[in-house]
Coordinates of C-alpha atoms and ligand atoms in Angstrom, one line a residue:
T1 CA 0.0 0.0 0.0
E2 CA 1.2 3.5 -0.8
F3 CA 1.4 6.3 1.7
V4 CA -1.3 9.0 1.0
S5 CA -1.5 12.0 3.3
A6 CA -4.2 14.7 3.4
N7 CA -1.7 16.8 1.5
D8 CA -1.2 14.2 -1.3
L9 CA -5.0 13.7 -1.6
A10 CA -5.6 17.5 -1.8
A11 CA -2.9 17.7 -4.6
L12 CA -4.6 14.8 -6.5
M13 CA -7.9 16.5 -6.4
N14 CA -6.5 20.0 -7.1
V15 CA -7.9 21.6 -4.0
S16 CA -6.1 23.1 -1.0
V17 CA -5.2 20.9 1.9
N18 CA -7.1 23.3 4.2
E19 CA -10.3 22.5 2.3
V20 CA -9.6 18.8 2.8
I21 CA -9.0 19.3 6.5
K22 CA -12.1 21.4 6.8
V23 CA -14.2 18.7 5.2
C24 CA -12.6 16.0 7.4
M25 CA -13.6 18.0 10.5
Q26 CA -17.1 18.3 9.3
L27 CA -17.1 14.6 8.9
G28 CA -15.8 14.2 12.5
M29 CA -12.3 13.1 11.3
F30 CA -9.4 15.1 12.7
V31 CA -6.4 14.8 10.4
S32 CA -3.2 16.7 10.1
I33 CA -1.5 17.7 6.8
N34 CA 1.0 14.8 6.7
Q35 CA -1.0 12.2 8.4
R36 CA -1.4 8.9 6.5
L37 CA -5.0 8.3 5.4
D38 CA -6.5 4.9 5.2
A39 CA -8.4 3.6 2.2
E40 CA -11.8 4.2 3.8
A41 CA -11.0 7.8 4.8
I42 CA -9.6 8.5 1.3
T43 CA -12.8 7.2 -0.3
I44 CA -15.1 9.2 2.0
I45 CA -13.1 12.5 1.5
A46 CA -12.8 12.1 -2.2
D47 CA -16.5 11.5 -2.5
E48 CA -17.2 14.8 -0.7
F49 CA -15.2 16.5 -3.5
G50 CA -17.1 14.6 -6.2
Y51 CA -14.3 12.1 -7.0
S52 CA -14.5 8.3 -7.0
V53 CA -11.4 6.4 -6.0
E54 CA -9.8 3.4 -7.6
F55 CA -7.1 1.6 -5.7
I56 CA -4.7 0.0 -8.0
T57 CA -2.4 -2.7 -6.7
S58 CA 0.0 -4.3 -9.1
E59 CA -0.1 -8.1 -9.3
D60 CA 3.4 -8.3 -7.8
E61 CA 2.3 -6.2 -4.8
Q62 CA -0.9 -8.2 -4.4
A63 CA 1.2 -11.4 -4.2
L64 CA 3.2 -9.8 -1.4
E65 CA 0.2 -8.7 0.5
E66 CA -1.1 -12.3 0.7
V67 CA -1.2 -13.4 4.3
I68 CA 0.4 -16.7 4.8
E69 CA -1.6 -18.9 7.0
E70 CA 0.7 -20.4 9.6
N71 CA 0.2 -23.8 11.1
E72 CA 0.0 -23.7 14.8
E73 CA 2.7 -26.4 15.1
D74 CA 5.2 -24.2 13.2
L75 CA 4.8 -21.3 15.7
E76 CA 7.3 -20.7 18.4
E77 CA 7.4 -18.2 21.2
R78 CA 9.3 -15.0 20.3
A79 CA 10.8 -12.2 22.5
P80 CA 8.7 -9.2 23.2
I81 CA 9.7 -6.0 21.3
V82 CA 9.7 -3.0 23.6
T83 CA 9.9 0.8 23.1
I84 CA 10.7 3.2 26.0
M85 CA 8.9 6.5 25.8
G86 CA 8.4 9.5 28.1
H87 CA 9.2 13.1 28.7
V88 CA 12.6 14.5 27.9
D89 CA 15.2 14.1 30.7
H90 CA 13.1 11.6 32.5
G91 CA 15.7 8.9 31.8
K92 CA 14.8 7.0 28.5
T93 CA 18.4 6.9 27.3
S94 CA 19.8 6.1 30.7
L95 CA 17.4 3.2 31.1
L96 CA 18.2 1.8 27.7
D97 CA 21.9 2.2 28.3
Y98 CA 21.7 0.5 31.7
I99 CA 19.7 -2.4 30.4
R100 CA 22.1 -2.8 27.4
N101 CA 25.2 -2.7 29.5
A102 CA 24.0 -4.7 32.5
N103 CA 22.6 -7.6 30.5
V104 CA 25.8 -8.7 28.9
T105 CA 26.4 -12.5 29.1
A106 CA 29.8 -13.9 29.6
G107 CA 30.4 -14.7 25.9
E108 CA 29.5 -11.1 24.9
A109 CA 31.9 -9.3 27.1
G110 CA 34.4 -7.2 25.3
G111 CA 32.3 -6.3 22.3
I112 CA 32.0 -2.6 21.7
T113 CA 28.5 -1.4 21.9
Q114 CA 27.3 0.3 18.8
H115 CA 24.2 2.4 18.3
I116 CA 22.1 0.4 15.9
G117 CA 18.7 1.5 16.9
A118 CA 17.7 -1.8 18.5
Y119 CA 19.1 -4.5 20.6
K120 CA 18.3 -7.8 22.3
V121 CA 19.2 -8.7 25.8
Q122 CA 19.0 -11.7 28.1
T123 CA 17.2 -11.2 31.4
E124 CA 18.3 -12.8 34.7
S125 CA 15.7 -15.5 34.3
G126 CA 17.3 -16.4 31.0
R127 CA 14.6 -15.1 28.6
T128 CA 15.1 -12.4 25.9
V129 CA 13.7 -9.0 25.4
T130 CA 14.2 -6.8 22.3
F131 CA 14.4 -3.0 22.8
L132 CA 13.9 -0.4 20.1
D133 CA 16.3 2.5 20.7
T134 CA 15.5 5.3 18.4
P135 CA 16.4 8.9 19.2
G136 CA 13.4 10.9 20.3
H137 CA 11.3 7.9 19.4
E138 CA 10.5 9.5 16.1
A139 CA 10.7 6.1 14.6
F140 CA 7.8 4.8 16.7
T141 CA 5.7 7.7 15.4
A142 CA 7.1 7.4 11.9
M143 CA 6.5 3.7 11.8
R144 CA 3.0 4.0 13.1
A145 CA 2.3 6.7 10.5
R146 CA 3.5 4.2 7.9
G147 CA 1.2 1.6 9.2
A148 CA 3.9 -0.6 10.7
K149 CA 3.3 -2.3 14.0
V150 CA 6.5 -3.3 15.6
T151 CA 6.2 -2.6 19.3
D152 CA 4.5 -5.2 21.6
V153 CA 4.9 -3.3 24.9
V154 CA 5.6 0.3 25.7
I155 CA 7.5 1.4 28.9
I156 CA 6.5 4.9 29.9
V157 CA 9.2 6.5 32.0
V158 CA 8.3 9.1 34.5
A159 CA 10.9 10.7 36.7
A160 CA 9.7 10.2 40.3
D161 CA 11.3 13.5 41.3
D162 CA 9.2 15.3 38.6
S163 CA 5.6 15.1 37.4
V164 CA 3.6 13.6 34.5
M165 CA 4.5 16.0 31.8
P166 CA 3.0 16.9 28.3
Q167 CA 5.3 14.4 26.6
T168 CA 4.3 11.7 29.1
K169 CA 0.7 12.2 28.2
E170 CA 1.5 12.3 24.5
A171 CA 3.4 9.0 24.8
I172 CA 0.6 7.4 26.7
N173 CA -1.9 8.6 24.1
H174 CA 0.3 7.2 21.3
A175 CA 0.6 3.8 23.0
Q176 CA -3.1 3.6 23.7
A177 CA -4.0 4.6 20.1
A178 CA -1.7 1.9 18.8
G179 CA -3.4 -0.6 21.2
V180 CA 0.0 -1.5 22.8
P181 CA 0.1 -2.4 26.5
I182 CA 1.8 0.1 28.8
I183 CA 4.1 -0.5 31.8
I184 CA 5.1 2.5 34.0
A185 CA 8.7 2.9 35.1
L186 CA 8.9 5.3 38.0
N187 CA 12.5 6.4 37.5
K188 CA 15.1 8.3 39.5
I189 CA 13.9 6.6 42.7
D190 CA 17.5 7.0 44.1
K191 CA 17.0 10.8 44.2
P192 CA 16.3 12.4 47.6
G193 CA 13.4 14.3 46.1
A194 CA 11.7 11.3 44.6
N195 CA 8.0 11.0 45.3
P196 CA 6.6 8.1 43.3
D197 CA 3.2 8.4 45.0
K198 CA 2.7 11.9 43.6
V199 CA 3.3 10.4 40.1
R200 CA 1.0 7.5 40.7
E201 CA -1.7 10.1 41.8
E202 CA -1.2 12.1 38.6
L203 CA -1.4 9.0 36.5
A204 CA -4.6 8.0 38.3
Q205 CA -6.1 11.4 37.3
M206 CA -5.6 10.4 33.7
N207 CA -7.1 7.0 34.2
I208 CA -3.9 5.1 34.4
L209 CA -4.4 3.4 37.7
V210 CA -1.3 1.3 38.7
E211 CA -1.6 -2.3 39.9
E212 CA -0.5 -1.5 43.5
W213 CA -3.4 0.8 43.8
G214 CA -5.8 -1.8 42.5
G215 CA -5.6 -0.8 38.8
K216 CA -4.6 -2.8 35.7
Y217 CA -1.3 -1.1 34.9
Q218 CA 2.0 -2.7 36.0
A219 CA 4.4 -0.1 37.5
Q220 CA 7.9 -0.4 38.8
E221 CA 10.1 1.9 40.8
V222 CA 13.6 2.0 39.1
S223 CA 16.8 3.8 39.1
A224 CA 18.7 4.0 35.8
K225 CA 21.6 5.2 37.9
T226 CA 21.9 2.4 40.4
G227 CA 20.0 -0.2 38.5
S228 CA 17.6 -0.9 41.3
G229 CA 14.3 -2.3 40.2
I230 CA 15.4 -2.9 36.6
P231 CA 15.4 -6.7 36.8
D232 CA 11.8 -6.5 38.2
L233 CA 10.9 -4.1 35.4
L234 CA 12.1 -6.7 32.8
E235 CA 10.2 -9.5 34.5
K236 CA 7.0 -7.3 34.3
V237 CA 7.7 -6.8 30.6
L238 CA 7.9 -10.6 30.2
L239 CA 4.7 -11.1 32.2
E240 CA 2.9 -8.7 29.9
A241 CA 4.4 -10.5 26.9
E242 CA 3.1 -13.9 28.2
L243 CA -0.5 -12.5 28.1
L244 CA 0.1 -11.5 24.5
E245 CA 1.2 -15.0 23.5
L246 CA 3.7 -13.7 21.1
K247 CA 4.6 -16.2 18.5
A248 CA 6.3 -16.5 15.1
N249 CA 7.3 -19.1 12.6
P250 CA 11.2 -19.3 12.5
S251 CA 11.2 -21.6 9.5
R252 CA 9.7 -19.3 6.9
N253 CA 11.3 -16.6 4.8
A254 CA 12.0 -13.5 7.0
V255 CA 9.6 -10.6 7.1
G256 CA 10.1 -7.5 9.2
T257 CA 10.5 -3.7 9.5
V258 CA 13.3 -1.3 8.7
I259 CA 14.3 0.6 11.9
E260 CA 16.8 2.9 10.4
A261 CA 19.1 3.1 7.4
S262 CA 21.9 5.3 6.2
L263 CA 24.9 5.4 3.9
D264 CA 28.2 4.6 5.6
K265 CA 31.4 5.7 3.9
G266 CA 33.3 2.5 3.2
R267 CA 30.6 0.0 4.1
G268 CA 27.9 1.2 1.8
Y269 CA 24.2 1.2 2.8
V270 CA 23.7 0.0 6.3
A271 CA 20.2 -0.8 7.5
T272 CA 19.0 -1.9 10.9
M273 CA 16.2 -4.4 10.3
L274 CA 14.0 -6.0 12.9
V275 CA 13.1 -9.6 11.9
Q276 CA 9.5 -10.1 13.0
T277 CA 8.8 -13.6 11.7
G278 CA 10.9 -16.1 9.8
T279 CA 14.7 -16.3 9.8
L280 CA 17.0 -14.1 7.8
H281 CA 20.2 -15.7 6.4
I282 CA 23.4 -14.4 4.7
G283 CA 22.8 -14.5 1.0
D284 CA 19.0 -14.0 1.2
V285 CA 17.5 -11.6 -1.3
V286 CA 15.8 -8.8 0.6
L287 CA 13.2 -6.4 -0.7
A288 CA 12.9 -3.3 1.6
G289 CA 10.6 -0.5 0.6
S290 CA 11.9 0.7 -2.8
H291 CA 15.3 -1.0 -2.4
Y292 CA 16.6 -4.5 -2.6
G293 CA 19.8 -6.5 -2.3
R294 CA 21.5 -9.7 -1.3
V295 CA 22.4 -9.9 2.4
K296 CA 26.2 -9.6 2.4
A297 CA 26.8 -9.4 6.2
M298 CA 24.8 -9.1 9.4
T299 CA 26.0 -7.9 12.8
D300 CA 24.4 -7.4 16.2
H301 CA 24.6 -4.3 18.4
R302 CA 28.0 -5.4 19.6
G303 CA 29.3 -5.6 16.1
R304 CA 29.6 -9.4 16.2
K305 CA 28.9 -11.2 12.9
M306 CA 25.7 -13.2 12.6
K307 CA 24.8 -15.8 10.1
V308 CA 21.1 -16.1 10.9
A309 CA 18.6 -13.9 12.6
G310 CA 15.3 -15.3 13.8
P311 CA 12.0 -13.7 15.0
S312 CA 12.3 -10.5 17.2
T313 CA 16.0 -10.2 16.4
P314 CA 17.4 -6.8 15.3
V315 CA 20.4 -6.9 12.8
Q316 CA 22.5 -4.4 11.1
L317 CA 22.5 -5.5 7.5
L318 CA 24.9 -4.8 4.6
G319 CA 23.9 -5.4 1.0
L320 CA 21.0 -3.1 0.0
D321 CA 21.3 -0.9 -3.0
G322 CA 20.0 2.2 -1.1
A323 CA 18.6 3.3 2.2
P324 CA 14.9 2.4 2.8
Q325 CA 12.9 4.5 5.2
A326 CA 12.2 3.8 8.8
G327 CA 9.0 1.9 9.0
D328 CA 9.3 0.3 5.6
K329 CA 8.5 -3.4 5.5
F330 CA 11.1 -5.8 4.3
Q331 CA 10.8 -9.4 3.1
V332 CA 12.9 -12.1 1.6
M333 CA 12.1 -12.8 -2.0
E334 CA 12.8 -16.0 -4.0
T335 CA 14.7 -14.3 -6.8
E336 CA 16.8 -11.2 -7.3
R337 CA 14.9 -10.4 -10.5
E338 CA 11.5 -10.3 -8.7
A339 CA 12.9 -8.1 -5.9
R340 CA 14.4 -5.7 -8.4
E341 CA 11.2 -5.4 -10.4
I342 CA 9.1 -4.5 -7.4
A343 CA 11.7 -2.2 -6.0
T344 CA 11.9 -0.3 -9.3
N345 CA 8.2 -0.1 -9.5
R346 CA 7.9 1.4 -6.1
A347 CA 10.6 3.9 -6.7
Q348 CA 8.7 5.0 -9.8
V349 CA 5.4 5.4 -7.9
Q350 CA 7.2 7.5 -5.3
R351 CA 8.8 9.7 -7.9
E352 CA 5.5 10.3 -9.6
Q353 CA 3.8 11.1 -6.3
S354 CA 6.4 13.6 -5.2
L355 CA 6.2 15.2 -8.7
R356 CA 2.5 15.7 -8.4
T357 CA 2.8 17.1 -4.9
R358 CA 5.5 19.5 -6.0
K359 CA 3.5 20.7 -9.0
H360 CA 0.5 21.5 -6.8
I361 CA 2.6 23.4 -4.3
T362 CA 4.1 25.6 -7.1
L363 CA 0.6 26.4 -8.5
D364 CA -0.7 27.1 -5.1
E365 CA 2.1 29.5 -4.4
I366 CA 1.6 31.3 -7.6
G367 CA -2.1 31.6 -6.9
R368 CA -1.5 33.1 -3.5
R369 CA 1.0 35.7 -4.9
L370 CA -1.5 36.9 -7.5
Ligands
GDP1 P1 16.0 11.2 28.3 O1 15.9 12.6 27.8 O2 14.6 10.7 28.7 O3 16.7 10.2 27.4 O4 16.8 11.3 29.7 P2 18.3 10.9 30.0 O5 18.5 9.4 30.1 O6 19.2 11.7 29.1 O7 18.5 11.4 31.5 C1 18.4 12.8 31.8 C2 19.2 13.1 33.0 O8 18.7 12.4 34.2 C3 20.7 12.7 32.9 O9 21.5 13.6 33.5 C4 20.8 11.3 33.6 O10 22.0 11.1 34.1 C5 19.8 11.6 34.7 N1 19.1 10.3 35.2 C6 18.5 9.4 34.4 N2 18.0 8.4 35.2 C7 18.4 8.7 36.4 C8 18.2 8.0 37.7 O11 17.6 6.9 37.8 N3 18.7 8.6 38.8 C9 19.4 9.7 38.7 N4 19.9 10.2 39.9 N5 19.6 10.4 37.6 C10 19.1 9.9 36.4
MG2 MG1 17.5 10.6 25.5

């Protein structure tokens, strides 16, 4: 499916985006300029402007969309994928760093930690948890806007020496809109001024009643500085994950989401990919958004080489012919020719779309100047 925003739709119909937004509001839909619209919304809005909509999906794309029915016996438990969100300075980065550095098993010691946007750790109870580590958590928002669902559990960090802040509320709203379960981390509990009950009270006022007060939300007092409470926090994540019964089929071709990608001088295009189901191997042909390539090398967040990556495993991958966008889906294809065809096709559609949008903006600006 292609990304169509209110802005794109306005351009296609040759009307201003304000008119589109106004009509949306009259219909009870609140959309922003660059928000992705779903097929139903597009149809309704276009109808208001007297247009009918035809959704064209190429045969190749259709084949990709086909949902593979998995047999129950092929499914295996997979690690939960977790995003940490919260107000600035409440300790997201510190918490992620503490977890990444504390949960190093003997064999891993010595590896230099690299920022790859995601990592997988082993807990004290021997189970694994995958963390998405994206600056500012733009990726979560970007991925959601692109229709990608990658996070199973959201940890909302609130500094216990501070209050529920605007970004705390925003993060809670995001998680709830995405239907992702929330766990509260009451951070900075080591600080003399910490008052976690005050935060619990503020959360209760916004209908987030924590378990210890008889509510349904798990909460844990932690310190990203001393590490206190962090093992318990991880156990609570695993408890939440058990309820979700997260499963995937490790024996099929890999499918997942692009977390981030960039051009690295010397190594070429480097993409952090999160395998969600199936297993990715060296040599596999990968189609990712409008790019493709054969997997040349894979490394984990400590820079160690990997030959295979199963469900819920993030990898840094070399071999793509360009940088796909965060939130793009990726999948392993049978042949390079097939992958190239679809990638080329998608790139073409993207170019045409940006041309149309640009043309409209130019006309609109001229109109305004007259
Ligand atoms: P972010 O903006 O949410 O990523 O917050 P940071 O992780 O950058 O933390 C902001 C500041 O709070 C930094 O100076 C951290 O050292 C400090 N900090 C974070 N967690 C704790 C904690 O548990 N205890 C104490 N005392 N300081 C913390
Ligand atoms: Mg930070």
